Short mmCIF file of C-alpha atoms in Angstrom, two decimals:
data_model
loop_
_atom_site.label_atom_id
_atom_site.label_comp_id
_atom_site.label_asym_id
_atom_site.label_seq_id
_atom_site.Cartn_x
_atom_site.Cartn_y
_atom_site.Cartn_z
CA MET A 1 31.65 -37.30 36.83
CA ALA A 2 30.97 -40.04 39.42
CA ALA A 3 28.73 -41.89 36.98
CA LYS A 4 31.32 -41.60 34.26
CA LYS A 5 33.98 -42.92 36.61
CA GLN A 6 31.71 -45.79 37.60
CA GLN A 7 31.01 -46.57 33.96
CA SER A 8 34.74 -46.59 33.25
CA GLU A 9 35.28 -48.92 36.19
CA PHE A 10 32.56 -51.17 34.87
CA LYS A 11 34.25 -51.30 31.50
CA HIS A 12 37.61 -51.87 33.21
CA HIS A 13 36.16 -54.72 35.28
CA LEU A 14 34.90 -56.45 32.14
CA GLU A 15 38.28 -56.06 30.51
CA GLU A 16 39.96 -57.51 33.60
CA ILE A 17 37.61 -60.51 33.59
CA ALA A 18 38.35 -61.04 29.89
CA ASP A 19 42.08 -60.92 30.68
CA ILE A 20 41.68 -63.49 33.45
CA LEU A 21 39.77 -65.83 31.13
CA LYS A 22 42.43 -65.33 28.51
CA TRP A 23 45.05 -66.22 31.12
CA PHE A 24 43.22 -69.50 31.72
CA ASP A 25 43.13 -70.26 27.99
CA GLU A 26 46.86 -69.70 27.71
CA GLN A 27 47.91 -71.95 30.62
CA GLU A 28 49.48 -75.25 29.63
CA GLU A 29 50.19 -76.19 33.21
CA LEU A 30 47.73 -74.65 35.57
CA ASP A 31 48.98 -73.20 38.79
CA VAL A 32 46.01 -74.07 40.92
CA GLU A 33 46.75 -71.56 43.63
CA GLN A 34 47.21 -68.79 41.12
CA ALA A 35 44.14 -70.04 39.28
CA LEU A 36 42.10 -69.91 42.48
CA GLU A 37 43.37 -66.45 43.19
CA LYS A 38 42.37 -65.30 39.68
CA ILE A 39 39.01 -67.04 39.92
CA GLY A 40 38.37 -65.26 43.21
CA LYS A 41 39.25 -61.94 41.67
CA ALA A 42 37.09 -62.63 38.59
CA SER A 43 34.13 -63.57 40.82
CA GLY A 44 34.46 -60.30 42.69
CA LEU A 45 34.64 -58.37 39.41
CA ILE A 46 31.60 -60.20 38.06
CA LYS A 47 29.63 -59.45 41.22
CA ALA A 48 30.59 -55.75 41.05
CA SER A 49 29.80 -55.61 37.33
CA LYS A 50 26.36 -57.20 37.84
CA LYS A 51 25.59 -54.74 40.60
CA ARG A 52 26.69 -51.79 38.48
CA LEU A 53 24.78 -53.03 35.45
CA ALA A 54 21.62 -53.34 37.56
CA GLU A 55 22.13 -49.74 38.74
CA ILE A 56 22.60 -48.56 35.16
CA GLU A 57 19.50 -50.45 34.06
CA ASN A 58 17.38 -48.96 36.87
CA GLU A 59 18.67 -45.50 36.18
CA PHE A 60 17.83 -45.92 32.49
CA LYS A 61 14.33 -47.21 33.30
CA GLU A 62 13.69 -44.13 35.50
CA ILE A 63 14.81 -41.78 32.73
CA LYS A 64 12.70 -43.63 30.15
CA LYS A 65 9.63 -43.51 32.39
CA GLU A 66 10.11 -39.77 32.99
CA VAL A 67 10.57 -39.00 29.28
CA GLU A 68 7.57 -41.09 28.24
CA SER A 69 5.28 -39.55 30.88
CA ASP A 70 6.32 -36.08 29.60
CA LYS A 71 5.38 -37.13 26.08
CA LEU A 72 1.84 -37.93 27.24
CA LEU A 73 1.29 -34.41 28.57
CA MET B 1 -85.56 27.09 -2.20
CA GLU B 2 -86.23 24.62 0.58
CA GLU B 3 -83.45 22.42 -0.68
CA GLY B 4 -81.26 25.49 -0.97
CA SER B 5 -82.05 26.47 2.56
CA ASN B 6 -80.66 23.12 3.70
CA GLN B 7 -77.29 23.77 2.09
CA LYS B 8 -74.47 24.96 4.32
CA VAL B 9 -73.76 28.64 4.02
CA PHE B 10 -70.03 29.49 4.25
CA GLU B 11 -68.43 32.61 5.49
CA VAL B 12 -65.92 33.97 2.93
CA THR B 13 -62.81 33.15 4.93
CA GLU B 14 -64.18 29.76 5.80
CA TYR B 15 -64.85 29.06 2.14
CA ILE B 16 -61.39 30.23 1.07
CA GLU B 17 -59.87 27.92 3.68
CA LEU B 18 -61.92 25.05 2.28
CA LEU B 19 -60.81 25.91 -1.23
CA ASN B 20 -57.21 26.04 -0.10
CA ILE B 21 -57.53 22.57 1.40
CA PHE B 22 -58.68 21.27 -1.99
CA LEU B 23 -56.11 23.28 -3.90
CA GLN B 24 -53.25 22.11 -1.72
CA ARG B 25 -53.90 18.56 -2.87
CA GLU B 26 -53.45 19.55 -6.46
CA GLU B 27 -49.67 19.62 -6.73
CA VAL B 28 -48.55 20.17 -10.33
CA ARG B 29 -45.46 20.92 -12.34
CA LEU B 30 -45.78 24.20 -14.10
CA ARG B 31 -43.57 25.51 -16.86
CA GLY B 32 -43.14 29.21 -17.62
CA GLU B 33 -40.88 32.19 -18.01
CA VAL B 34 -40.16 34.37 -15.00
CA SER B 35 -41.62 37.81 -15.79
CA GLU B 36 -41.31 39.70 -12.53
CA CYS B 37 -39.27 38.77 -9.50
CA LYS B 38 -38.62 40.31 -6.12
CA ARG B 39 -37.12 38.92 -2.97
CA TYR B 40 -38.27 40.57 0.22
CA PRO B 41 -36.23 41.08 3.39
CA SER B 42 -38.06 38.14 4.89
CA GLY B 43 -36.34 36.03 2.23
CA HIS B 44 -39.63 35.06 0.53
CA VAL B 45 -39.66 35.52 -3.23
CA TYR B 46 -42.65 36.92 -5.09
CA PHE B 47 -42.61 36.50 -8.84
CA SER B 48 -44.75 35.80 -11.91
CA VAL B 49 -44.48 33.25 -14.63
CA LYS B 50 -46.00 33.54 -18.06
CA ASP B 51 -46.34 31.48 -21.19
CA LYS B 52 -43.91 32.22 -23.98
CA SER B 53 -46.80 33.69 -25.91
CA GLY B 54 -47.44 36.06 -23.03
CA GLU B 55 -51.13 35.17 -22.86
CA GLY B 56 -51.22 33.42 -19.49
CA VAL B 57 -49.69 34.92 -16.36
CA LEU B 58 -49.65 33.51 -12.84
CA SER B 59 -48.48 35.12 -9.62
CA CYS B 60 -46.17 32.91 -7.60
CA ILE B 61 -44.66 32.78 -4.14
CA MET B 62 -41.66 30.79 -2.98
CA TRP B 63 -40.98 30.72 0.74
CA SER B 64 -37.49 31.64 1.79
CA ARG B 65 -36.51 28.17 3.00
CA ASN B 66 -37.63 26.49 -0.20
CA TYR B 67 -35.95 29.14 -2.33
CA GLU B 68 -32.62 28.59 -0.62
CA LEU B 69 -33.05 24.88 -0.86
CA CYS B 70 -33.85 24.71 -4.55
CA GLY B 71 -30.52 26.17 -5.59
CA VAL B 72 -31.95 28.17 -8.49
CA LYS B 73 -31.54 31.95 -8.48
CA LEU B 74 -34.68 33.21 -10.17
CA GLU B 75 -34.20 35.98 -12.73
CA VAL B 76 -36.55 37.66 -15.18
CA GLY B 77 -36.56 35.86 -18.52
CA MET B 78 -35.44 32.55 -17.03
CA GLU B 79 -37.43 29.50 -18.07
CA VAL B 80 -38.30 27.27 -15.14
CA ILE B 81 -40.45 24.39 -14.07
CA LEU B 82 -42.13 24.99 -10.74
CA THR B 83 -43.54 22.29 -8.53
CA GLY B 84 -46.26 23.42 -6.17
CA HIS B 85 -49.95 24.11 -5.69
CA PRO B 86 -52.37 27.08 -5.94
CA ASN B 87 -53.45 29.05 -2.92
CA ILE B 88 -55.92 31.89 -2.37
CA TYR B 89 -54.84 34.68 -0.05
CA PRO B 90 -57.93 35.34 2.11
CA LYS B 91 -57.31 39.05 2.60
CA THR B 92 -57.24 39.87 -1.11
CA GLY B 93 -58.86 36.82 -2.67
CA ARG B 94 -55.91 36.66 -4.98
CA LEU B 95 -54.80 33.30 -6.28
CA SER B 96 -51.10 32.58 -6.27
CA PHE B 97 -49.03 29.55 -7.12
CA VAL B 98 -47.00 28.45 -4.09
CA ALA B 99 -43.86 26.90 -5.54
CA GLY B 100 -42.09 24.32 -3.40
CA THR B 101 -39.17 24.11 -5.78
CA ALA B 102 -37.93 25.49 -9.08
CA GLU B 103 -35.89 23.74 -11.75
CA LEU B 104 -34.06 25.24 -14.65
CA VAL B 105 -35.27 24.18 -18.06
CA GLY B 106 -32.98 23.07 -20.85
CA GLU B 107 -29.55 21.47 -20.87
CA GLY B 108 -27.85 24.80 -21.60
CA ALA B 109 -29.25 26.52 -18.51
CA LEU B 110 -28.62 23.52 -16.33
CA LYS B 111 -25.06 23.22 -17.59
CA LYS B 112 -24.38 26.90 -16.92
CA ALA B 113 -25.77 26.65 -13.39
CA TYR B 114 -23.71 23.49 -12.84
CA ASP B 115 -20.51 25.12 -14.10
CA ASP B 116 -21.05 28.30 -12.07
CA LEU B 117 -21.65 26.41 -8.85
CA LYS B 118 -18.80 24.02 -9.51
CA LYS B 119 -16.43 26.93 -9.98
CA LYS B 120 -17.63 28.63 -6.81
CA LEU B 121 -17.30 25.50 -4.67
CA GLU B 122 -13.99 24.62 -6.21
CA GLU B 123 -12.64 28.05 -5.31
CA GLU B 124 -13.76 27.46 -1.73
CA GLY B 125 -11.71 24.27 -1.73
CA LEU B 126 -14.65 21.98 -1.08
CA PHE B 127 -13.44 19.44 -3.64
CA ALA B 128 -9.81 19.57 -2.53
CA VAL B 129 -8.04 16.23 -2.24
CA GLU B 130 -6.48 17.30 1.10
CA ARG B 131 -9.82 17.31 2.85
CA LYS B 132 -10.81 13.81 1.72
CA ARG B 133 -10.99 11.36 4.61
CA PRO B 134 -10.06 7.71 4.32
CA ILE B 135 -12.64 5.01 4.85
CA PRO B 136 -12.04 3.48 8.29
CA ASN B 137 -10.51 0.03 8.13
CA LEU B 138 -12.94 -2.79 8.81
CA ALA B 139 -15.90 -0.41 8.95
CA LEU B 140 -19.07 -2.29 9.87
CA LYS B 141 -21.76 0.29 10.56
CA ILE B 142 -22.81 1.73 7.21
CA GLY B 143 -25.47 4.35 6.59
CA VAL B 144 -27.08 4.07 3.15
CA ILE B 145 -29.25 6.69 1.49
CA THR B 146 -31.04 5.86 -1.73
CA SER B 147 -34.49 5.07 -3.05
CA ARG B 148 -36.02 1.85 -1.83
CA GLU B 149 -37.52 1.53 -5.34
CA GLY B 150 -35.42 0.11 -8.14
CA ALA B 151 -32.41 -2.16 -8.38
CA VAL B 152 -29.75 0.12 -6.92
CA ILE B 153 -30.15 -0.86 -3.27
CA HIS B 154 -30.23 -4.55 -4.27
CA ASP B 155 -27.11 -4.20 -6.42
CA PHE B 156 -25.36 -2.55 -3.50
CA GLU B 157 -26.44 -5.14 -0.93
CA ASN B 158 -25.73 -8.08 -3.24
CA ASN B 159 -22.19 -6.87 -3.80
CA LEU B 160 -21.39 -6.26 -0.14
CA GLY B 161 -19.21 -9.08 1.17
CA LYS B 162 -20.38 -11.32 3.99
CA PHE B 163 -18.40 -9.49 6.62
CA GLY B 164 -21.22 -8.74 9.05
CA PHE B 165 -21.99 -5.21 7.82
CA LYS B 166 -24.73 -3.46 9.76
CA ILE B 167 -26.70 -1.38 7.27
CA LEU B 168 -28.81 1.55 8.40
CA PHE B 169 -31.01 2.46 5.46
CA VAL B 170 -32.83 5.76 5.00
CA ASN B 171 -35.14 5.97 2.02
CA SER B 172 -35.04 9.08 -0.16
CA HIS B 173 -36.19 10.15 -3.58
CA VAL B 174 -33.20 10.55 -5.84
CA GLU B 175 -34.77 11.78 -9.05
CA GLY B 176 -34.89 15.41 -10.17
CA GLN B 177 -34.83 18.62 -8.21
CA ALA B 178 -37.69 17.44 -6.01
CA ALA B 179 -35.37 14.90 -4.40
CA THR B 180 -33.28 17.65 -2.76
CA LYS B 181 -35.49 18.00 0.30
CA ASP B 182 -35.63 14.26 0.81
CA LEU B 183 -31.89 13.88 0.45
CA LEU B 184 -31.18 16.72 2.88
CA ALA B 185 -33.60 15.27 5.42
CA ALA B 186 -32.03 11.81 5.02
CA ILE B 187 -28.50 13.18 5.48
CA ARG B 188 -29.56 15.12 8.56
CA THR B 189 -31.16 11.97 9.96
CA MET B 190 -27.93 10.10 9.41
CA ARG B 191 -25.91 12.76 11.25
CA SER B 192 -27.15 11.58 14.62
CA GLN B 193 -26.79 7.86 13.89
CA ASP B 194 -23.99 5.59 15.02
CA ILE B 195 -22.38 4.92 11.64
CA GLU B 196 -18.80 4.76 10.42
CA VAL B 197 -19.39 5.54 6.74
CA LEU B 198 -22.24 7.15 4.83
CA VAL B 199 -23.03 5.85 1.35
CA ILE B 200 -25.28 7.78 -1.04
CA ILE B 201 -26.14 5.88 -4.21
CA ARG B 202 -28.32 6.02 -7.27
CA GLY B 203 -28.18 4.75 -10.82
CA GLY B 204 -27.02 6.77 -13.79
CA GLY B 205 -28.94 9.71 -15.21
CA SER B 206 -28.86 12.92 -17.18
CA LEU B 207 -27.83 16.28 -15.80
CA GLU B 208 -31.51 17.08 -15.39
CA SER B 209 -32.37 13.95 -13.46
CA LEU B 210 -29.33 14.42 -11.23
CA GLN B 211 -30.17 18.03 -10.37
CA ALA B 212 -30.64 17.30 -6.69
CA PHE B 213 -27.04 16.08 -6.46
CA ASN B 214 -25.85 19.44 -7.79
CA ASN B 215 -27.53 21.37 -5.02
CA GLU B 216 -25.29 23.71 -3.04
CA LYS B 217 -26.88 22.97 0.32
CA LEU B 218 -26.51 19.26 -0.26
CA VAL B 219 -22.85 19.67 -1.16
CA ARG B 220 -22.21 21.61 2.03
CA GLU B 221 -24.01 18.98 4.11
CA ILE B 222 -21.69 16.35 2.66
CA VAL B 223 -18.59 18.43 3.31
CA ASP B 224 -19.61 18.87 6.97
CA PHE B 225 -20.75 15.30 7.50
CA PRO B 226 -19.10 13.79 10.61
CA VAL B 227 -17.95 10.53 9.00
CA PRO B 228 -16.50 9.79 5.53
CA VAL B 229 -18.99 9.80 2.69
CA ILE B 230 -18.98 7.57 -0.39
CA ALA B 231 -20.99 8.82 -3.35
CA GLY B 232 -21.90 6.07 -5.79
CA ILE B 233 -23.83 8.00 -8.38
CA GLY B 234 -23.90 7.04 -12.03
CA HIS B 235 -23.49 9.93 -14.43
CA ASP B 236 -23.02 10.62 -18.12
CA GLN B 237 -20.53 13.45 -18.42
CA ASP B 238 -20.71 15.95 -15.60
CA VAL B 239 -19.82 14.45 -12.23
CA PRO B 240 -22.47 15.46 -9.70
CA LEU B 241 -21.12 18.15 -7.38
CA MET B 242 -22.11 16.13 -4.34
CA ALA B 243 -19.92 13.30 -5.62
CA LEU B 244 -17.00 15.73 -6.06
CA ALA B 245 -17.44 16.87 -2.47
CA ALA B 246 -17.71 13.34 -1.09
CA ASP B 247 -14.62 11.70 0.41
CA HIS B 248 -14.84 8.86 -2.10
CA MET B 249 -16.58 8.77 -5.44
CA THR B 250 -17.52 5.67 -7.38
CA SER B 251 -19.34 5.45 -10.66
CA THR B 252 -21.74 2.70 -9.56
CA PRO B 253 -23.38 1.40 -6.37
CA THR B 254 -21.53 -1.90 -6.97
CA ALA B 255 -18.19 -0.10 -6.91
CA ALA B 256 -19.24 1.61 -3.65
CA ALA B 257 -19.91 -1.82 -2.13
CA ASN B 258 -16.54 -3.06 -3.35
CA LEU B 259 -14.85 -0.06 -1.75
CA LEU B 260 -16.36 -1.05 1.61
CA ASN B 261 -15.31 -4.66 1.07
CA LYS B 262 -11.69 -3.71 0.32
CA SER B 263 -10.24 -3.47 3.84
CA TRP B 264 -12.14 -6.61 4.87
CA GLU B 265 -10.78 -8.53 1.88
CA GLU B 266 -7.26 -7.36 2.67
CA TYR B 267 -7.76 -8.40 6.28
CA ARG B 268 -9.10 -11.80 5.16
CA ALA B 269 -6.06 -12.24 2.90
CA LYS B 270 -3.76 -11.42 5.82
CA ILE B 271 -5.60 -13.88 8.05
CA SER B 272 -5.27 -16.58 5.36
CA GLN B 273 -1.56 -15.84 5.09
CA PHE B 274 -1.19 -15.97 8.86
CA VAL B 275 -3.08 -19.27 9.02
CA TYR B 276 -0.78 -20.62 6.30
CA ILE B 277 2.32 -19.51 8.25
CA LEU B 278 0.90 -21.03 11.44
CA GLY B 279 0.29 -24.24 9.51
CA ASN B 280 3.92 -24.26 8.40
CA ILE B 281 5.14 -23.64 11.93
CA GLU B 282 2.89 -26.44 13.17
CA ASP B 283 4.29 -28.78 10.50
CA ARG B 284 7.83 -27.89 11.50
CA ILE B 285 7.05 -28.45 15.18
CA ASN B 286 5.47 -31.81 14.32
CA ARG B 287 8.55 -32.75 12.30
CA ILE B 288 10.81 -31.79 15.22
CA HIS B 289 8.60 -33.84 17.54
CA ASN B 290 8.92 -36.80 15.17
CA ASP B 291 12.69 -36.33 14.98
CA ILE B 292 12.92 -36.22 18.77
CA ASP B 293 10.70 -39.32 19.07
CA THR B 294 12.82 -41.15 16.50
CA ALA B 295 16.03 -40.11 18.24
CA TRP B 296 14.62 -41.14 21.62
CA SER B 297 13.48 -44.52 20.25
CA SER B 298 16.95 -45.03 18.83
CA ILE B 299 18.59 -44.12 22.16
CA VAL B 300 16.26 -46.50 24.02
CA ASP B 301 16.91 -49.33 21.55
CA HIS B 302 20.66 -48.85 21.65
CA THR B 303 20.77 -48.60 25.44
CA GLU B 304 18.53 -51.65 25.94
CA GLN B 305 20.63 -53.58 23.45
CA ALA B 306 23.83 -52.49 25.22
CA ILE B 307 22.46 -53.55 28.62
CA LYS B 308 21.38 -56.88 27.11
CA THR B 309 24.82 -57.37 25.55
CA PHE B 310 26.56 -56.56 28.83
CA LYS B 311 24.27 -58.95 30.69
CA GLU B 312 25.04 -61.72 28.19
CA ARG B 313 28.73 -60.93 28.38
CA ILE B 314 28.73 -61.04 32.19
CA SER B 315 26.77 -64.33 32.11
CA LEU B 316 29.27 -65.75 29.66
CA TYR B 317 32.19 -64.63 31.83
CA GLU B 318 30.49 -66.00 34.91
CA ARG B 319 30.05 -69.38 33.23
CA SER B 320 33.64 -69.38 31.94
CA VAL B 321 35.04 -68.45 35.36
CA ARG B 322 32.98 -71.22 36.96
CA LEU B 323 34.21 -73.76 34.41
CA ASN B 324 37.80 -72.68 34.93
CA ASP B 325 37.57 -72.86 38.71
CA PRO B 326 39.90 -75.77 39.75
CA SER B 327 38.08 -76.25 43.04
CA ARG B 328 34.90 -77.02 41.07
CA GLN B 329 36.74 -79.89 39.31
CA LEU B 330 37.88 -81.21 42.64
CA ARG B 331 34.34 -81.08 44.01
CA LEU B 332 33.19 -83.09 41.00
CA GLY B 333 35.61 -85.90 42.06
CA TYR B 334 38.60 -84.98 39.97
CA SER B 335 41.97 -84.73 41.72
CA ILE B 336 45.34 -83.24 41.05
CA VAL B 337 48.34 -85.58 41.36
CA ARG B 338 51.70 -84.02 42.05
CA GLN B 339 55.19 -85.50 42.33
CA GLY B 340 57.66 -83.34 44.07
CA GLY B 341 55.19 -80.42 43.73
CA LYS B 342 54.81 -80.83 39.98
CA ILE B 343 51.53 -81.89 38.39
CA VAL B 344 51.63 -85.39 36.96
CA ARG B 345 49.95 -85.47 33.54
CA SER B 346 51.24 -88.94 32.38
CA VAL B 347 52.19 -92.34 33.83
CA HIS B 348 55.42 -92.16 31.96
CA GLY B 349 58.29 -91.36 34.26
CA ILE B 350 56.53 -92.74 37.33
CA GLY B 351 57.96 -95.88 38.85
CA ALA B 352 57.48 -98.15 41.83
CA GLY B 353 58.35 -96.53 45.11
CA ASP B 354 57.69 -92.97 43.90
CA ILE B 355 55.82 -90.79 46.38
CA LEU B 356 52.77 -88.95 44.95
CA ASP B 357 50.57 -86.26 46.50
CA THR B 358 46.90 -86.39 45.44
CA GLU B 359 44.89 -83.21 46.06
CA LEU B 360 41.16 -83.64 46.57
CA SER B 361 38.46 -81.06 47.28
CA ASP B 362 38.82 -81.41 50.99
CA GLY B 363 42.49 -82.37 51.43
CA THR B 364 45.64 -84.10 50.13
CA ILE B 365 46.58 -87.82 50.23
CA ARG B 366 50.25 -88.87 50.12
CA SER B 367 50.73 -92.33 48.59
CA LYS B 368 53.53 -94.63 47.34
CA VAL B 369 53.50 -96.22 43.88
CA GLU B 370 53.64 -100.05 44.09
CA LYS B 371 54.13 -100.84 40.49
#
């Protein structure tokens, strides 16, 4: 359940980043303070997403190693 | 006289004994008609045989054991062939023919004796189907009685399958009445052996040549034999009584061998079928393994691709966020000019004396437009 929740959060983070970038594309007159606030938020989301993706990748590598060592038996 | 005096002088008894030694070697077959016949309480039979013409007569003796064994009930007027040798009785000097066995002469007599005995044994239930025993499955230890001469034993052995049979062979004459003793001795030898089936075989023959196999004692030995008996005896019309009493009867030694092969061949067929089924199961398992491997490879590929895609997507977002970061532009030397808090994007609308705020990466400069 926790993993599923984390995966959902990961997906949600990416969607949020995409929304922020979209917000930038749509601005005709940039509110720098708002922009900085959004950039800060996006950076945090990116950092969290990278961390989560690394966890997912490691977890996958462990599973793969376990399965492939079983196949050799 | 001098020469004569050098010759050995025998006592009468001693000489008769010597004669008997010579006579005993002279075994013959003698044909004649029984003229007198008496069986004594001891069981020994004293009788005479004569030529049909009545000219030649010979006294005969048949010891009780041999008489019972030969299966012929001697009667006056019966034509027989005796097998035996002469013997002189020392106390009377009388010469008698000691018959080891007696055979009936002529198909008619033989057939009558065969029919009578068959009826008697049948009535006793010795040929009944209910008392037949099955051949043990996968029997390996086989006792075989036949003559080592001739092709029969080779036919039998050549037709036995290569299943690891262990053959215990006991040689016996199989021809004529004289074979009875041999056959009985062979069967009795086999009784004490570690065998699972006894096979008695010989090639085809006439009623006369198969007389031994119609012997009552032999039939009873077969009935009482501790393990199942297969009789593979060729015959013209009348089935030998021993074959009727046996648990299984085949018409040839080859068929007897095939009977022994049967359970092994069935077993081999079952093994082949089992091996085939195992092969199928193995194929199915291999296919499932392949399916699992394929599915696993697909999962790995998809997952790795997804991770790669996410990585690329995050990198792309990271780059886009960096590019959109206003503070980065300021650090590069760009500035934001505002008038009254609003960003100035054009020189139009700006005149001398207007106050402008210029935001840099590390602070804001307020300035006045000169022209």
